[in-house]
Amino acid sequence: MRPIGIFGGTFDPIHYGHLRTALELKSLLDLAKVHIVPVANPPHRTAPMSDGALRLRMVEAAVRGEPGFVADDRELARPGVSYTIDTLASFRAELPGRSLCLLLGMDAFLGLPQWRRWQELTTLAHIVVAHRPGWDAPTTGTLGELLRERRAPNAAAIATKAAGFVHVQPVTQLEISSTDLRDSLRAGRDPKFLVPDSVREIIIETECYAESL
Ligand code: ATP
C-alpha cells in the first residue's frame, strides 16, 4: 500500500512554498495522500496570529479539488499542547502497518532535538526532509548521526516498511515564508501568486493579517 504523508505546521497562512513542496513529495515518494495538519498550540514558538479555525479554512481552500490532499483538523480538535509524537500515534492507531511519512522542511528538521520524545518519532513514521532555501542538511551532531544511521537507500525504500527511515529530498526551492508574507501584508502588499487565489480571498475578506489591502 502506498505511503501516507503527514505535513504539520502553523500554516499562518499556507503558501505555495508549502503546497509545491507537498505536491513534489507526494509525486516523488508516490504518497497515496498528504494530510496537511495545522497546529493548535505549538510547543516551541509563539502562538499563531490567526486562530485555528481560520488557518484550517485557508488550508481547506488551498487543497480543494486537489486529489490526495487532505485538510486534517486532528491537532485543532485535540486539547492541550500539540505534540507531533501524539499526532503520529493517532495516525498509527488508524493505520497499523501502513508506511507513514512525517514531512518536514530542513529548518524544522534542524529543530527536531527540541521536540517531545523526538527519538521515538521514527518508531511511528519515516521522516522525510525537504530542502528549503537557506538551510543545509546537518553532517555532524545528533542529527548528522541520525541521517547516517537511518538514511533510506532511495525514495522507493519508504514504501517497503512502516517507519524508521530518514530521507532527504531535494524539491524546487521557493523562498516563501509565512513570516515574510505576514510582514508584507502588514506593509499593504498584495500576496498574489505567493498563495492560491482562494487563500488570498480569505485573507482580504477577513483582514486577518492587515486591514484593507
Ligand atoms: P513561519 O515563517 O511563520 O515560521 P513557515 O513559512 O516556515 O512559517 P510553517 O507553517 O511554520 O511555515 O511550516 C510548516 C512546514 O513547512 C515546516 O516543516 C517548514 O519547514 C515547511 N516549509 C515552510 N515553507 C517552506 C518552503 N518555502 N519550502 C519548503 N518547506 C517549507
PDB file of C-alpha atoms and ligand atoms in Angstrom:
ATOM      1  CA  MET A   1       0.000   0.000   0.000  1.00  0.00           C
ATOM      2  CA  ARG A   2       1.291   3.435  -0.901  1.00  0.00           C
ATOM      3  CA  PRO A   3       2.666   5.582   1.950  1.00  0.00           C
ATOM      4  CA  ILE A   4       0.750   8.394   3.629  1.00  0.00           C
ATOM      5  CA  GLY A   5       2.337  11.853   4.105  1.00  0.00           C
ATOM      6  CA  ILE A   6       1.745  13.950   7.230  1.00  0.00           C
ATOM      7  CA  PHE A   7       2.662  17.618   6.847  1.00  0.00           C
ATOM      8  CA  GLY A   8       2.299  19.643  10.031  1.00  0.00           C
ATOM      9  CA  GLY A   9       2.870  23.338  10.517  1.00  0.00           C
ATOM     10  CA  THR A  10       1.450  26.637  11.583  1.00  0.00           C
ATOM     11  CA  PHE A  11       0.160  27.481   8.085  1.00  0.00           C
ATOM     12  CA  ASP A  12      -0.313  31.103   9.152  1.00  0.00           C
ATOM     13  CA  PRO A  13      -1.051  31.378   6.235  1.00  0.00           C
ATOM     14  CA  ILE A  14      -0.488  28.373   3.937  1.00  0.00           C
ATOM     15  CA  HIS A  15       1.528  29.406   0.836  1.00  0.00           C
ATOM     16  CA  TYR A  16       2.951  27.975  -2.386  1.00  0.00           C
ATOM     17  CA  GLY A  17       6.220  27.028  -0.613  1.00  0.00           C
ATOM     18  CA  HIS A  18       4.169  24.545   1.436  1.00  0.00           C
ATOM     19  CA  LEU A  19       1.921  23.423  -1.395  1.00  0.00           C
ATOM     20  CA  ARG A  20       4.550  22.908  -4.076  1.00  0.00           C
ATOM     21  CA  THR A  21       6.791  21.040  -1.595  1.00  0.00           C
ATOM     22  CA  ALA A  22       3.895  18.783  -0.562  1.00  0.00           C
ATOM     23  CA  LEU A  23       2.957  18.140  -4.185  1.00  0.00           C
ATOM     24  CA  GLU A  24       6.513  17.239  -5.216  1.00  0.00           C
ATOM     25  CA  LEU A  25       6.973  14.961  -2.184  1.00  0.00           C
ATOM     26  CA  LYS A  26       3.650  13.293  -2.995  1.00  0.00           C
ATOM     27  CA  SER A  27       4.768  12.559  -6.518  1.00  0.00           C
ATOM     28  CA  LEU A  28       8.433  11.669  -5.800  1.00  0.00           C
ATOM     29  CA  LEU A  29       7.548   9.314  -2.923  1.00  0.00           C
ATOM     30  CA  ASP A  30       4.351   8.050  -4.541  1.00  0.00           C
ATOM     31  CA  LEU A  31       2.283   9.013  -1.494  1.00  0.00           C
ATOM     32  CA  ALA A  32      -1.376   7.964  -1.566  1.00  0.00           C
ATOM     33  CA  LYS A  33      -2.349  11.067   0.416  1.00  0.00           C
ATOM     34  CA  VAL A  34      -0.849  14.104   2.087  1.00  0.00           C
ATOM     35  CA  HIS A  35      -2.577  15.228   5.290  1.00  0.00           C
ATOM     36  CA  ILE A  36      -1.947  18.906   5.996  1.00  0.00           C
ATOM     37  CA  VAL A  37      -2.265  19.310   9.763  1.00  0.00           C
ATOM     38  CA  PRO A  38      -2.432  22.846  11.183  1.00  0.00           C
ATOM     39  CA  VAL A  39      -1.054  23.036  14.710  1.00  0.00           C
ATOM     40  CA  ALA A  40      -3.306  24.165  17.564  1.00  0.00           C
ATOM     41  CA  ASN A  41      -0.876  25.049  20.356  1.00  0.00           C
ATOM     42  CA  PRO A  42       2.736  24.854  19.159  1.00  0.00           C
ATOM     43  CA  PRO A  43       5.174  23.975  21.962  1.00  0.00           C
ATOM     44  CA  HIS A  44       8.246  25.746  20.537  1.00  0.00           C
ATOM     45  CA  ARG A  45       7.055  29.028  19.104  1.00  0.00           C
ATOM     46  CA  THR A  46       4.740  31.938  19.771  1.00  0.00           C
ATOM     47  CA  ALA A  47       1.036  31.392  19.194  1.00  0.00           C
ATOM     48  CA  PRO A  48      -0.068  31.747  15.561  1.00  0.00           C
ATOM     49  CA  MET A  49      -1.530  35.110  14.574  1.00  0.00           C
ATOM     50  CA  SER A  50      -4.705  33.660  13.029  1.00  0.00           C
ATOM     51  CA  ASP A  51      -6.864  31.311  15.037  1.00  0.00           C
ATOM     52  CA  GLY A  52      -7.034  27.621  14.255  1.00  0.00           C
ATOM     53  CA  ALA A  53     -10.413  27.694  12.537  1.00  0.00           C
ATOM     54  CA  LEU A  54      -9.242  30.349  10.085  1.00  0.00           C
ATOM     55  CA  ARG A  55      -5.918  28.625   9.344  1.00  0.00           C
ATOM     56  CA  LEU A  56      -7.844  25.399   8.735  1.00  0.00           C
ATOM     57  CA  ARG A  57     -10.249  27.265   6.442  1.00  0.00           C
ATOM     58  CA  MET A  58      -7.297  28.556   4.404  1.00  0.00           C
ATOM     59  CA  VAL A  59      -5.804  25.047   4.194  1.00  0.00           C
ATOM     60  CA  GLU A  60      -9.177  23.663   3.073  1.00  0.00           C
ATOM     61  CA  ALA A  61      -9.469  26.360   0.422  1.00  0.00           C
ATOM     62  CA  ALA A  62      -5.900  25.718  -0.771  1.00  0.00           C
ATOM     63  CA  VAL A  63      -6.374  21.960  -1.262  1.00  0.00           C
ATOM     64  CA  ARG A  64      -9.973  21.967  -2.531  1.00  0.00           C
ATOM     65  CA  GLY A  65     -10.167  19.909  -5.720  1.00  0.00           C
ATOM     66  CA  GLU A  66      -6.585  18.649  -5.366  1.00  0.00           C
ATOM     67  CA  PRO A  67      -6.732  14.835  -5.342  1.00  0.00           C
ATOM     68  CA  GLY A  68      -4.961  13.179  -2.440  1.00  0.00           C
ATOM     69  CA  PHE A  69      -4.654  16.336  -0.335  1.00  0.00           C
ATOM     70  CA  VAL A  70      -6.490  16.333   2.995  1.00  0.00           C
ATOM     71  CA  ALA A  71      -7.009  19.295   5.355  1.00  0.00           C
ATOM     72  CA  ASP A  72      -6.702  17.493   8.682  1.00  0.00           C
ATOM     73  CA  ASP A  73      -8.056  19.070  11.891  1.00  0.00           C
ATOM     74  CA  ARG A  74      -6.855  16.459  14.390  1.00  0.00           C
ATOM     75  CA  GLU A  75      -4.434  18.792  16.217  1.00  0.00           C
ATOM     76  CA  LEU A  76      -7.022  21.577  16.341  1.00  0.00           C
ATOM     77  CA  ALA A  77      -9.547  19.108  17.752  1.00  0.00           C
ATOM     78  CA  ARG A  78      -7.140  17.912  20.463  1.00  0.00           C
ATOM     79  CA  PRO A  79      -6.895  19.933  23.678  1.00  0.00           C
ATOM     80  CA  GLY A  80      -3.555  20.983  25.122  1.00  0.00           C
ATOM     81  CA  VAL A  81      -0.138  21.440  23.559  1.00  0.00           C
ATOM     82  CA  SER A  82       0.172  19.939  20.071  1.00  0.00           C
ATOM     83  CA  TYR A  83       2.969  17.399  20.132  1.00  0.00           C
ATOM     84  CA  THR A  84       3.893  15.658  16.877  1.00  0.00           C
ATOM     85  CA  ILE A  85       4.523  12.404  18.724  1.00  0.00           C
ATOM     86  CA  ASP A  86       0.801  12.353  19.699  1.00  0.00           C
ATOM     87  CA  THR A  87      -0.253  13.188  16.139  1.00  0.00           C
ATOM     88  CA  LEU A  88       1.828  10.351  14.730  1.00  0.00           C
ATOM     89  CA  ALA A  89       0.430   7.986  17.373  1.00  0.00           C
ATOM     90  CA  SER A  90      -3.097   8.896  16.265  1.00  0.00           C
ATOM     91  CA  PHE A  91      -2.256   8.176  12.598  1.00  0.00           C
ATOM     92  CA  ARG A  92      -0.552   4.923  13.600  1.00  0.00           C
ATOM     93  CA  ALA A  93      -3.651   3.807  15.563  1.00  0.00           C
ATOM     94  CA  GLU A  94      -5.793   4.413  12.450  1.00  0.00           C
ATOM     95  CA  LEU A  95      -3.339   2.857  10.006  1.00  0.00           C
ATOM     96  CA  PRO A  96      -1.461  -0.032  11.618  1.00  0.00           C
ATOM     97  CA  GLY A  97       1.299  -1.380   9.387  1.00  0.00           C
ATOM     98  CA  ARG A  98       0.976   1.392   6.797  1.00  0.00           C
ATOM     99  CA  SER A  99       4.056   3.340   5.704  1.00  0.00           C
ATOM    100  CA  LEU A 100       3.709   6.808   7.276  1.00  0.00           C
ATOM    101  CA  CYS A 101       5.942   9.766   6.390  1.00  0.00           C
ATOM    102  CA  LEU A 102       6.359  12.837   8.551  1.00  0.00           C
ATOM    103  CA  LEU A 103       7.136  15.597   6.021  1.00  0.00           C
ATOM    104  CA  LEU A 104       9.384  18.433   7.229  1.00  0.00           C
ATOM    105  CA  GLY A 105      11.294  21.338   5.742  1.00  0.00           C
ATOM    106  CA  MET A 106      15.020  21.384   6.555  1.00  0.00           C
ATOM    107  CA  ASP A 107      14.572  24.241   9.072  1.00  0.00           C
ATOM    108  CA  ALA A 108      12.029  22.196  11.014  1.00  0.00           C
ATOM    109  CA  PHE A 109      14.258  19.090  10.879  1.00  0.00           C
ATOM    110  CA  LEU A 110      17.158  21.050  12.409  1.00  0.00           C
ATOM    111  CA  GLY A 111      14.963  21.810  15.441  1.00  0.00           C
ATOM    112  CA  LEU A 112      13.963  18.172  15.945  1.00  0.00           C
ATOM    113  CA  PRO A 113      16.080  17.546  19.085  1.00  0.00           C
ATOM    114  CA  GLN A 114      13.874  20.090  20.907  1.00  0.00           C
ATOM    115  CA  TRP A 115      10.721  18.102  20.140  1.00  0.00           C
ATOM    116  CA  ARG A 116       8.999  15.984  22.772  1.00  0.00           C
ATOM    117  CA  ARG A 117      10.187  12.340  22.663  1.00  0.00           C
ATOM    118  CA  TRP A 118      11.799  13.074  19.307  1.00  0.00           C
ATOM    119  CA  GLN A 119      13.828   9.893  19.266  1.00  0.00           C
ATOM    120  CA  GLU A 120      10.585   7.894  19.203  1.00  0.00           C
ATOM    121  CA  LEU A 121       9.264   9.648  16.099  1.00  0.00           C
ATOM    122  CA  THR A 122      10.985   7.145  13.796  1.00  0.00           C
ATOM    123  CA  THR A 123       9.295   4.247  15.589  1.00  0.00           C
ATOM    124  CA  LEU A 124       5.960   5.619  14.331  1.00  0.00           C
ATOM    125  CA  ALA A 125       6.860   7.069  10.916  1.00  0.00           C
ATOM    126  CA  HIS A 126       9.615   7.769   8.425  1.00  0.00           C
ATOM    127  CA  ILE A 127      10.976  11.296   8.433  1.00  0.00           C
ATOM    128  CA  VAL A 128      11.138  12.922   5.002  1.00  0.00           C
ATOM    129  CA  VAL A 129      13.039  16.200   4.892  1.00  0.00           C
ATOM    130  CA  ALA A 130      12.562  18.644   2.019  1.00  0.00           C
ATOM    131  CA  HIS A 131      15.351  21.058   1.131  1.00  0.00           C
ATOM    132  CA  ARG A 132      14.488  24.675   1.966  1.00  0.00           C
ATOM    133  CA  PRO A 133      16.397  27.765   0.791  1.00  0.00           C
ATOM    134  CA  GLY A 134      18.991  28.874   3.345  1.00  0.00           C
ATOM    135  CA  TRP A 135      19.136  25.609   5.304  1.00  0.00           C
ATOM    136  CA  ASP A 136      21.732  22.849   4.864  1.00  0.00           C
ATOM    137  CA  ALA A 137      21.471  19.208   5.913  1.00  0.00           C
ATOM    138  CA  PRO A 138      23.371  18.547   9.145  1.00  0.00           C
ATOM    139  CA  THR A 139      26.542  16.495   8.808  1.00  0.00           C
ATOM    140  CA  THR A 140      27.606  16.484  12.463  1.00  0.00           C
ATOM    141  CA  GLY A 141      25.954  16.151  15.885  1.00  0.00           C
ATOM    142  CA  THR A 142      22.923  14.076  16.790  1.00  0.00           C
ATOM    143  CA  LEU A 143      21.064  14.824  13.554  1.00  0.00           C
ATOM    144  CA  GLY A 144      24.119  14.148  11.379  1.00  0.00           C
ATOM    145  CA  GLU A 145      24.372  10.790  13.137  1.00  0.00           C
ATOM    146  CA  LEU A 146      20.633  10.118  12.708  1.00  0.00           C
ATOM    147  CA  LEU A 147      20.968  10.794   8.980  1.00  0.00           C
ATOM    148  CA  ARG A 148      23.936   8.452   8.639  1.00  0.00           C
ATOM    149  CA  GLU A 149      22.279   5.653  10.617  1.00  0.00           C
ATOM    150  CA  ARG A 150      18.754   5.874   9.237  1.00  0.00           C
ATOM    151  CA  ARG A 151      19.094   7.268   5.718  1.00  0.00           C
ATOM    152  CA  ALA A 152      16.843   5.457   3.227  1.00  0.00           C
ATOM    153  CA  PRO A 153      18.798   3.898   0.335  1.00  0.00           C
ATOM    154  CA  ASN A 154      16.381   5.625  -2.072  1.00  0.00           C
ATOM    155  CA  ALA A 155      12.898   7.167  -2.180  1.00  0.00           C
ATOM    156  CA  ALA A 156      11.274   3.856  -3.115  1.00  0.00           C
ATOM    157  CA  ALA A 157      12.503   2.221   0.125  1.00  0.00           C
ATOM    158  CA  ILE A 158       9.990   4.363   2.060  1.00  0.00           C
ATOM    159  CA  ALA A 159       7.184   2.103   0.832  1.00  0.00           C
ATOM    160  CA  THR A 160       8.909  -1.099   1.935  1.00  0.00           C
ATOM    161  CA  LYS A 161       8.372  -0.655   5.668  1.00  0.00           C
ATOM    162  CA  ALA A 162       6.041   1.219   8.001  1.00  0.00           C
ATOM    163  CA  ALA A 163       8.557   3.514   9.734  1.00  0.00           C
ATOM    164  CA  GLY A 164      12.197   4.071  10.581  1.00  0.00           C
ATOM    165  CA  PHE A 165      13.936   5.723   7.618  1.00  0.00           C
ATOM    166  CA  VAL A 166      15.110   9.322   7.280  1.00  0.00           C
ATOM    167  CA  HIS A 167      15.096  10.573   3.707  1.00  0.00           C
ATOM    168  CA  VAL A 168      16.306  13.965   2.450  1.00  0.00           C
ATOM    169  CA  GLN A 169      14.562  15.024  -0.733  1.00  0.00           C
ATOM    170  CA  PRO A 170      15.549  17.917  -2.997  1.00  0.00           C
ATOM    171  CA  VAL A 171      12.486  19.859  -4.175  1.00  0.00           C
ATOM    172  CA  THR A 172      12.013  23.072  -6.144  1.00  0.00           C
ATOM    173  CA  GLN A 173      13.331  25.840  -3.934  1.00  0.00           C
ATOM    174  CA  LEU A 174      10.739  28.540  -3.263  1.00  0.00           C
ATOM    175  CA  GLU A 175      11.866  31.197  -0.857  1.00  0.00           C
ATOM    176  CA  ILE A 176       8.420  31.935   0.582  1.00  0.00           C
ATOM    177  CA  SER A 177       7.696  32.019   4.316  1.00  0.00           C
ATOM    178  CA  SER A 178       4.575  32.843   6.290  1.00  0.00           C
ATOM    179  CA  THR A 179       6.566  35.348   8.361  1.00  0.00           C
ATOM    180  CA  ASP A 180       7.592  37.266   5.227  1.00  0.00           C
ATOM    181  CA  LEU A 181       4.028  37.062   3.945  1.00  0.00           C
ATOM    182  CA  ARG A 182       2.575  38.484   7.170  1.00  0.00           C
ATOM    183  CA  ASP A 183       5.183  41.291   7.158  1.00  0.00           C
ATOM    184  CA  SER A 184       4.422  42.128   3.565  1.00  0.00           C
ATOM    185  CA  LEU A 185       0.660  42.072   4.195  1.00  0.00           C
ATOM    186  CA  ARG A 186       1.142  44.473   7.095  1.00  0.00           C
ATOM    187  CA  ALA A 187       3.066  46.718   4.718  1.00  0.00           C
ATOM    188  CA  GLY A 188      -0.007  46.707   2.452  1.00  0.00           C
ATOM    189  CA  ARG A 189       1.427  44.466  -0.279  1.00  0.00           C
ATOM    190  CA  ASP A 190      -0.730  42.035  -2.242  1.00  0.00           C
ATOM    191  CA  PRO A 191       0.103  38.300  -1.706  1.00  0.00           C
ATOM    192  CA  LYS A 192      -0.996  37.425  -5.258  1.00  0.00           C
ATOM    193  CA  PHE A 193       0.949  34.476  -6.759  1.00  0.00           C
ATOM    194  CA  LEU A 194       2.516  33.650  -3.358  1.00  0.00           C
ATOM    195  CA  VAL A 195      -0.667  31.983  -2.095  1.00  0.00           C
ATOM    196  CA  PRO A 196      -3.570  30.399  -4.012  1.00  0.00           C
ATOM    197  CA  ASP A 197      -6.257  32.881  -5.065  1.00  0.00           C
ATOM    198  CA  SER A 198      -8.735  31.172  -2.744  1.00  0.00           C
ATOM    199  CA  VAL A 199      -6.421  31.824   0.228  1.00  0.00           C
ATOM    200  CA  ARG A 200      -5.782  35.403  -0.905  1.00  0.00           C
ATOM    201  CA  GLU A 201      -9.533  35.993  -0.948  1.00  0.00           C
ATOM    202  CA  ILE A 202      -9.906  34.775   2.660  1.00  0.00           C
ATOM    203  CA  ILE A 203      -7.004  36.979   3.770  1.00  0.00           C
ATOM    204  CA  ILE A 204      -8.601  40.015   2.140  1.00  0.00           C
ATOM    205  CA  GLU A 205     -12.135  39.216   3.301  1.00  0.00           C
ATOM    206  CA  THR A 206     -11.259  38.578   6.956  1.00  0.00           C
ATOM    207  CA  GLU A 207      -8.453  41.181   7.241  1.00  0.00           C
ATOM    208  CA  CYS A 208      -6.734  38.613   9.455  1.00  0.00           C
ATOM    209  CA  TYR A 209      -3.219  39.993   8.868  1.00  0.00           C
ATOM    210  CA  ALA A 210      -3.864  43.548   7.755  1.00  0.00           C
ATOM    211  CA  GLU A 211      -6.741  45.899   7.181  1.00  0.00           C
ATOM    212  CA  SER A 212      -7.976  46.851   3.718  1.00  0.00           C
ATOM    213  CA  LEU A 213      -5.460  45.665   1.144  1.00  0.00           C
TER     214      LEU A 213
HETATM  215  P1  ATP B   1       6.782  30.918   9.624  1.00  0.00           P
HETATM  216  O1  ATP B   1       7.522  31.868   8.731  1.00  0.00           O
HETATM  217  O2  ATP B   1       5.571  31.522  10.317  1.00  0.00           O
HETATM  218  O3  ATP B   1       7.702  30.150  10.564  1.00  0.00           O
HETATM  219  P2  ATP B   1       6.716  28.895   7.541  1.00  0.00           P
HETATM  220  O4  ATP B   1       6.547  29.565   6.235  1.00  0.00           O
HETATM  221  O5  ATP B   1       8.089  28.404   7.926  1.00  0.00           O
HETATM  222  O6  ATP B   1       6.116  29.809   8.699  1.00  0.00           O
HETATM  223  P3  ATP B   1       5.312  26.681   8.774  1.00  0.00           P
HETATM  224  O7  ATP B   1       3.832  26.576   8.783  1.00  0.00           O
HETATM  225  O8  ATP B   1       5.993  27.023  10.034  1.00  0.00           O
HETATM  226  O9  ATP B   1       5.673  27.733   7.593  1.00  0.00           O
HETATM  227  O10 ATP B   1       5.960  25.397   8.135  1.00  0.00           O
HETATM  228  C1  ATP B   1       5.355  24.139   8.052  1.00  0.00           C
HETATM  229  C2  ATP B   1       6.332  23.194   7.388  1.00  0.00           C
HETATM  230  O11 ATP B   1       6.554  23.630   6.039  1.00  0.00           O
HETATM  231  C3  ATP B   1       7.728  23.153   8.043  1.00  0.00           C
HETATM  232  O12 ATP B   1       8.176  21.805   8.009  1.00  0.00           O
HETATM  233  C4  ATP B   1       8.571  24.029   7.140  1.00  0.00           C
HETATM  234  O13 ATP B   1       9.923  23.659   7.156  1.00  0.00           O
HETATM  235  C5  ATP B   1       7.943  23.767   5.779  1.00  0.00           C
HETATM  236  N1  ATP B   1       8.074  24.901   4.846  1.00  0.00           N
HETATM  237  C6  ATP B   1       7.585  26.144   5.015  1.00  0.00           C
HETATM  238  N2  ATP B   1       7.885  26.935   3.964  1.00  0.00           N
HETATM  239  C7  ATP B   1       8.588  26.161   3.096  1.00  0.00           C
HETATM  240  C8  ATP B   1       9.200  26.411   1.816  1.00  0.00           C
HETATM  241  N3  ATP B   1       9.150  27.613   1.240  1.00  0.00           N
HETATM  242  N4  ATP B   1       9.839  25.379   1.207  1.00  0.00           N
HETATM  243  C9  ATP B   1       9.904  24.154   1.819  1.00  0.00           C
HETATM  244  N5  ATP B   1       9.355  23.858   3.027  1.00  0.00           N
HETATM  245  C10 ATP B   1       8.699  24.841   3.660  1.00  0.00           C
END
